[in-house]
Short mmCIF file of C-alpha atoms and ligand atoms in Angstrom, two decimals:
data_model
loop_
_atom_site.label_atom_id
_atom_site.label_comp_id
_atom_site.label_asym_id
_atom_site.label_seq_id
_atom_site.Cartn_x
_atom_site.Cartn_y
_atom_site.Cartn_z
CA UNK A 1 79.96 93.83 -6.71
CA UNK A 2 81.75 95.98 -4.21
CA UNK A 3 80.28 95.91 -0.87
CA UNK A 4 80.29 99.66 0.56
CA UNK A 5 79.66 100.25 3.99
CA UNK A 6 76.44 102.93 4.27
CA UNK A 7 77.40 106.05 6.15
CA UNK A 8 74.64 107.92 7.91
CA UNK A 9 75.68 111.57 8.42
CA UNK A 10 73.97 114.05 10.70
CA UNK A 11 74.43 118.06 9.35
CA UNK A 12 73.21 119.74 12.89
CA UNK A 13 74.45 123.08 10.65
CA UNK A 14 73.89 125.94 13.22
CA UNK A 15 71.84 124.38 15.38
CA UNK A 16 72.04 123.04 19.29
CA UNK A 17 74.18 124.97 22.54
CA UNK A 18 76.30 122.95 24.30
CA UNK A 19 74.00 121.53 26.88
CA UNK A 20 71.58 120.51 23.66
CA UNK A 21 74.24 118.77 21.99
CA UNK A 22 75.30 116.59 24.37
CA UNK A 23 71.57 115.73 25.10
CA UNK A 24 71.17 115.15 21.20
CA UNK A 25 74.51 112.84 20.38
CA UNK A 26 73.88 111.15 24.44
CA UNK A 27 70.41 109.77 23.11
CA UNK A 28 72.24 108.67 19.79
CA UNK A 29 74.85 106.73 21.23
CA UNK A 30 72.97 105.56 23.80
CA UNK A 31 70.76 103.97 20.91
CA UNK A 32 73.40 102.66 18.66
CA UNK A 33 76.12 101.37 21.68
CA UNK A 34 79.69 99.77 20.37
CA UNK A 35 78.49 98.17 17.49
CA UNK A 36 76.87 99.31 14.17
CA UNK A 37 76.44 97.74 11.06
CA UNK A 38 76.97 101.13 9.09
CA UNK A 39 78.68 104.26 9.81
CA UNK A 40 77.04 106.89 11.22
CA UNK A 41 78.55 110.11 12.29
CA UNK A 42 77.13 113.53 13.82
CA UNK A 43 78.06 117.22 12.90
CA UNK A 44 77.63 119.69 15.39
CA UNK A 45 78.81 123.15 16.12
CA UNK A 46 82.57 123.40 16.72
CA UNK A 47 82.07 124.99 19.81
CA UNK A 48 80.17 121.51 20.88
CA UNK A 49 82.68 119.28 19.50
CA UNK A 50 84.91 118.56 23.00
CA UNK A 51 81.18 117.61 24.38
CA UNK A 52 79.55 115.99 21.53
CA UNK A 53 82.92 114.00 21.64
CA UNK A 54 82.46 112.99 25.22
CA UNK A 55 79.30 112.15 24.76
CA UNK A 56 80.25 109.39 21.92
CA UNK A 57 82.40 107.99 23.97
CA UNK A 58 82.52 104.29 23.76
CA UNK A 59 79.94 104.51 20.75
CA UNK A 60 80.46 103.68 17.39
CA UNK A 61 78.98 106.99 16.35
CA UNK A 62 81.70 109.56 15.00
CA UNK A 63 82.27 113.19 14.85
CA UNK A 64 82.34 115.32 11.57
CA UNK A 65 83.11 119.43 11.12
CA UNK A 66 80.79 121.59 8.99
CA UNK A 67 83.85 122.98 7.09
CA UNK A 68 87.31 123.79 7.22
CA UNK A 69 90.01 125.97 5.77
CA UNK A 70 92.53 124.16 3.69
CA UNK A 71 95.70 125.39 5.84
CA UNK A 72 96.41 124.31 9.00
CA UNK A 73 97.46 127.76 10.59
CA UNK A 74 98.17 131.45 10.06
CA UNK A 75 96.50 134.32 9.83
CA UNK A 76 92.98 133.31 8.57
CA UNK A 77 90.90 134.95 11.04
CA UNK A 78 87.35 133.20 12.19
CA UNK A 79 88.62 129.49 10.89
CA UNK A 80 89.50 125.82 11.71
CA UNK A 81 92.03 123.88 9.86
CA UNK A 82 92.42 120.63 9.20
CA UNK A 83 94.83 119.66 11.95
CA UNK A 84 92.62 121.26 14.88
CA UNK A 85 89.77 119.10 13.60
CA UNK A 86 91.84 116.00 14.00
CA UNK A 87 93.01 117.11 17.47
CA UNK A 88 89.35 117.65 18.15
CA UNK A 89 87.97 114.30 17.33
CA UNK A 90 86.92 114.88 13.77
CA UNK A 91 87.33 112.09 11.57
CA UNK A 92 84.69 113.66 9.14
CA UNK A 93 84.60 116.75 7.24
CA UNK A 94 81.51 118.08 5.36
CA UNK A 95 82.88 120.40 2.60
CA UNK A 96 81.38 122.17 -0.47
CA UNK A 97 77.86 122.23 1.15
CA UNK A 98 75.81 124.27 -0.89
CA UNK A 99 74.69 126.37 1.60
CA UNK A 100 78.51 127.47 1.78
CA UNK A 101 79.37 127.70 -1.75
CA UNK A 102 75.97 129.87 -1.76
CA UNK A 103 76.24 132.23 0.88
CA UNK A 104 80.12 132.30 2.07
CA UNK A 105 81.69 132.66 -1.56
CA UNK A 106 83.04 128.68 -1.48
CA UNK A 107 84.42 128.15 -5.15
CA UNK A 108 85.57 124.77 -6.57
CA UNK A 109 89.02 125.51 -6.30
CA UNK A 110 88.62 125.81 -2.64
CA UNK A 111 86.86 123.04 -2.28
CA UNK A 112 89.38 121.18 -4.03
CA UNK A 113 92.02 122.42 -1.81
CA UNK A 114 90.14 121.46 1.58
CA UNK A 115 89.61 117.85 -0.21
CA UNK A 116 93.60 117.70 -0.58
CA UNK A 117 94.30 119.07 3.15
CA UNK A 118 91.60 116.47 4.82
CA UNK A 119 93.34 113.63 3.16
CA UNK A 120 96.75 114.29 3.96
CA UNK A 121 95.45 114.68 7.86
CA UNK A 122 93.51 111.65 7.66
CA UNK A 123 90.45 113.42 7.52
CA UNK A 124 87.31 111.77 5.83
CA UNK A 125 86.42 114.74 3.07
CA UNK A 126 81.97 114.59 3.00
CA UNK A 127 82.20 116.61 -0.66
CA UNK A 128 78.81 117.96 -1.22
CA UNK A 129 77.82 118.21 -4.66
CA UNK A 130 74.46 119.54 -6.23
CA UNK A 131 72.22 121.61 -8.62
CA UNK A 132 69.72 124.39 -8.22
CA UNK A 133 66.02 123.76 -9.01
CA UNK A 134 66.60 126.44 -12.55
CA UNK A 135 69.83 124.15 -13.37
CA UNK A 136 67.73 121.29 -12.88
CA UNK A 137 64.89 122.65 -15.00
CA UNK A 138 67.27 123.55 -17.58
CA UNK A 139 68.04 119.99 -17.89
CA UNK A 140 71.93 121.12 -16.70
CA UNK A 141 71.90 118.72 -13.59
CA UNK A 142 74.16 116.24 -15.36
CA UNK A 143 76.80 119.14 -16.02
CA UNK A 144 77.02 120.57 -12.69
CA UNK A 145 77.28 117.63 -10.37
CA UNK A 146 79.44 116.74 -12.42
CA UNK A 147 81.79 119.49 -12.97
CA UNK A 148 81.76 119.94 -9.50
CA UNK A 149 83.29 116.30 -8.90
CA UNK A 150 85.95 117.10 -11.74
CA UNK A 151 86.78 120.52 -10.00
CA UNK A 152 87.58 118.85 -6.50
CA UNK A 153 89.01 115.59 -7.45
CA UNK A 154 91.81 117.27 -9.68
CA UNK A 155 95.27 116.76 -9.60
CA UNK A 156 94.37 113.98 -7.06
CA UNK A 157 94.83 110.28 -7.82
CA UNK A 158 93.09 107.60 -6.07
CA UNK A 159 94.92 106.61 -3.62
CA UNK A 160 95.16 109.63 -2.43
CA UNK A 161 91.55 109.53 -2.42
CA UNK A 162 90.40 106.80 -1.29
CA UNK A 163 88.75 107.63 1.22
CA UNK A 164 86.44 110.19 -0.13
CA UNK A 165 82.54 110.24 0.51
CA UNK A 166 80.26 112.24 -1.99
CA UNK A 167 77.31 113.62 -0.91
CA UNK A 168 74.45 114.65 -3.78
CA UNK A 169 72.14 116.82 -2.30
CA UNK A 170 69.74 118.43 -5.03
CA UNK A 171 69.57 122.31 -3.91
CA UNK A 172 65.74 122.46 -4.49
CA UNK A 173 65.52 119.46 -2.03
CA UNK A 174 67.25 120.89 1.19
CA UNK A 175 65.01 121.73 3.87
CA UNK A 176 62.27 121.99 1.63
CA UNK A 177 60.44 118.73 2.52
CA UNK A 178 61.12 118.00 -1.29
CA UNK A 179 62.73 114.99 -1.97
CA UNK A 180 64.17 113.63 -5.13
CA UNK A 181 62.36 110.37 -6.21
CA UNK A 182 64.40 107.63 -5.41
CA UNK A 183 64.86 106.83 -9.62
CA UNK A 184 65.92 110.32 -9.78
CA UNK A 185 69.01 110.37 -7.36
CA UNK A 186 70.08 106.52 -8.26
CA UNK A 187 70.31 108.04 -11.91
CA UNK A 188 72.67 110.30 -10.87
CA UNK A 189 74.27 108.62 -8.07
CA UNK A 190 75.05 106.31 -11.11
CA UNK A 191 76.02 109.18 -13.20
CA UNK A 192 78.45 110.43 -10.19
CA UNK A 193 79.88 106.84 -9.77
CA UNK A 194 80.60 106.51 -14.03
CA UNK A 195 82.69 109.69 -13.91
CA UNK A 196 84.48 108.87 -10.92
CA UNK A 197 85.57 105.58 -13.05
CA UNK A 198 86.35 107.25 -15.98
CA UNK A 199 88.66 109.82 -13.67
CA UNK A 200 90.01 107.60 -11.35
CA UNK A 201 89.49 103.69 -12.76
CA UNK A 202 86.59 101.81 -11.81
CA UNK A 203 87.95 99.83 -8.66
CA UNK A 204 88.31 102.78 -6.66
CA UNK A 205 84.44 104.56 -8.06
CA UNK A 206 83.27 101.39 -6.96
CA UNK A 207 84.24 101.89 -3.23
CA UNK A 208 83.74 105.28 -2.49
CA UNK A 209 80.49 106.54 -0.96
CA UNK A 210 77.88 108.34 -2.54
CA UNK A 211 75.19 109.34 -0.02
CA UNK A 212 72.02 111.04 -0.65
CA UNK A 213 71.15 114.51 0.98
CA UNK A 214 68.05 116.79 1.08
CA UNK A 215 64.66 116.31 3.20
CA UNK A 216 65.90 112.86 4.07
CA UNK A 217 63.32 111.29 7.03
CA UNK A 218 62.08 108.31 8.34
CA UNK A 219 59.49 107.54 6.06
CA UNK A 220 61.86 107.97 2.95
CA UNK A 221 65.28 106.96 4.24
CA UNK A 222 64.34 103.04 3.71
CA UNK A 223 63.54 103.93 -0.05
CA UNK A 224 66.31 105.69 -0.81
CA UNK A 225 69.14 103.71 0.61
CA UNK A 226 66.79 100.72 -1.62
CA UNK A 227 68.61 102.03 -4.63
CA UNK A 228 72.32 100.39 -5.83
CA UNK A 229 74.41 103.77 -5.54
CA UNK A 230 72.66 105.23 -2.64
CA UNK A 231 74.85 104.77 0.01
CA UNK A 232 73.84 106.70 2.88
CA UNK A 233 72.69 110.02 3.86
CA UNK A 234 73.75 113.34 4.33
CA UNK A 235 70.60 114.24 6.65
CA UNK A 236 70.12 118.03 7.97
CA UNK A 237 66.74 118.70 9.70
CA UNK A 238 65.66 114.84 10.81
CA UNK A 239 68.95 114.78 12.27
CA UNK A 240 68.14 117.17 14.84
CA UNK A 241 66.20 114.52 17.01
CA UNK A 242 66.70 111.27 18.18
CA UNK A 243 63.37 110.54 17.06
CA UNK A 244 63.98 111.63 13.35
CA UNK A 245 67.42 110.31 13.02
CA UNK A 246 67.91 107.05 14.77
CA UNK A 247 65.27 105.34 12.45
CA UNK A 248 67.29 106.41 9.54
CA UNK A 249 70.51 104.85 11.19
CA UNK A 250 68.11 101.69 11.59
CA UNK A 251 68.27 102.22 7.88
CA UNK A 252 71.32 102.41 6.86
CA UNK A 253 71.23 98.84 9.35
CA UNK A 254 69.18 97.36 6.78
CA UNK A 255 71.06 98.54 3.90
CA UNK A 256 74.51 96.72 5.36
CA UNK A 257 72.24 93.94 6.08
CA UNK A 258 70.79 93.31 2.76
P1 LIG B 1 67.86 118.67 5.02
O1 LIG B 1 69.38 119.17 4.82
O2 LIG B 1 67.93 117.22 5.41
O3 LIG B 1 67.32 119.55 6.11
O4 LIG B 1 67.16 118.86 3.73
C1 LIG B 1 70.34 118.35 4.21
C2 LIG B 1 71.66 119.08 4.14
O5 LIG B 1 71.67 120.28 3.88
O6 LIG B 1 72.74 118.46 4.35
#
């Protein structure tokens, strides 16, 4: 079986000045040093990213972006492109979050483009993927995660892609406290990771990433990342603390360990 190194990923999403960044990603890095078992990465406001970054410095914690636009200058008024995020630090790109596709118009062609214009800069793509609580109900879960996958992996091969992480992060579950049961998201991690193989052949779905997002904490991270296809975690409010998030690193520790 493929070994896959687990990937802890902090969303901050609009939270934290300057000052409370540094503070934030200081007490991380502080905690984790040089060396980590898994990967674990922190997403702050772009406006904290120069400090966030110097705050990381010498850790083995690295730097994602929210979002980006899929070109990588012009007239596109209020964005960031792929090629400002590298010369910012980023070497991790959250895209397709359903809070975007929800209330900023993001559509799965434009997801797909941003997951073309990350790779060519070298960019890791964090594709977000998820269903609401009535598609869920509906018994349509199945169908949209995985439609969305199809949308933003076409006309891509897998080299190309290669280094793609997926994120799953059930809509109902996001800040909500409400967490899928562990049974629940390995049965569609697994789902996630079958079409993959069937898209892109099975050596490659077997490497890529496939974390775990929504109301992720300490007291379920160790369950979760228990499962064979959970990989990680796309973690929004328990990422906001030192106290929240570096147990769930310690997690994703055990997970490489095991
Ligand atoms: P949450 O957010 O951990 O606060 O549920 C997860 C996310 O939106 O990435």
């Amino acid at each position: 079986m493929t070994k896959r190194t687990p990937l802890i990923a902090g969303n901050w999403k609009l939270n934290k000045t300057i000052d409370e960044s540094k503070a934030l990603a200081g007490a991380i890095a502080a905690h984790v040093g040089a060396g980590l078992a898994c990967e674990a990465v922190v997403g702050p406001v772009a406006t904290s990213f120069a400090a966030v970054k110097q705050s990381l410095e010498g850790s083995a914690v690295g730097l994602a972006a929210q979002n980006t636009h899929w070109e990588d200058s012009g007239a596109w008024t209020g964005e960031l492109s792929p090629t400002l995020l590298v010369d910012a630090g980023c070497g991790y790109c959250i895209i397709g979050h359903s809070e975007r596709r929800q209330f900023f118009g993001e559509t799965d062609e434009g997801v797909r483009k941003k997951v073309g214009a990350l790779l060519v800069h070298k960019v890791v793509p964090i594709l977000c993927v998820g269903e609401s609580l009535e598609q869920r109900e509906a018994g349509k879960t199945l169908d949209v995660v995985l439609g969305q996958i199809d949308a933003a992996t076409e006309g891509y091969d897998a080299v190309a892609l290669a280094p793609l992480v997926v994120a799953y992060e059930p809509i109902w579950a996001i800040g909500t406290g409400l967490t899928a049961k562990a049974e629940d998201a390995q049965e569609v991690h697994a789902a996630i990771r079958g079409r993959l193989a069937e898209l892109k052949g099975q050596s490659w779905a077997d490497s890529v990433r496939i974390l775990y997002g929504g109301s992720v904490k300490p007291s379920n991270a160790d369950e979760l990342l228990s499962q064979p296809d959970v990989d990680g975690a796309l973690v929004g409010g328990a990422s906001l603390t030192p106290d929240n998030f570096i147990p769930i690193i310690d997690a994703g520790v055990r997970r490489a360990e095991s």
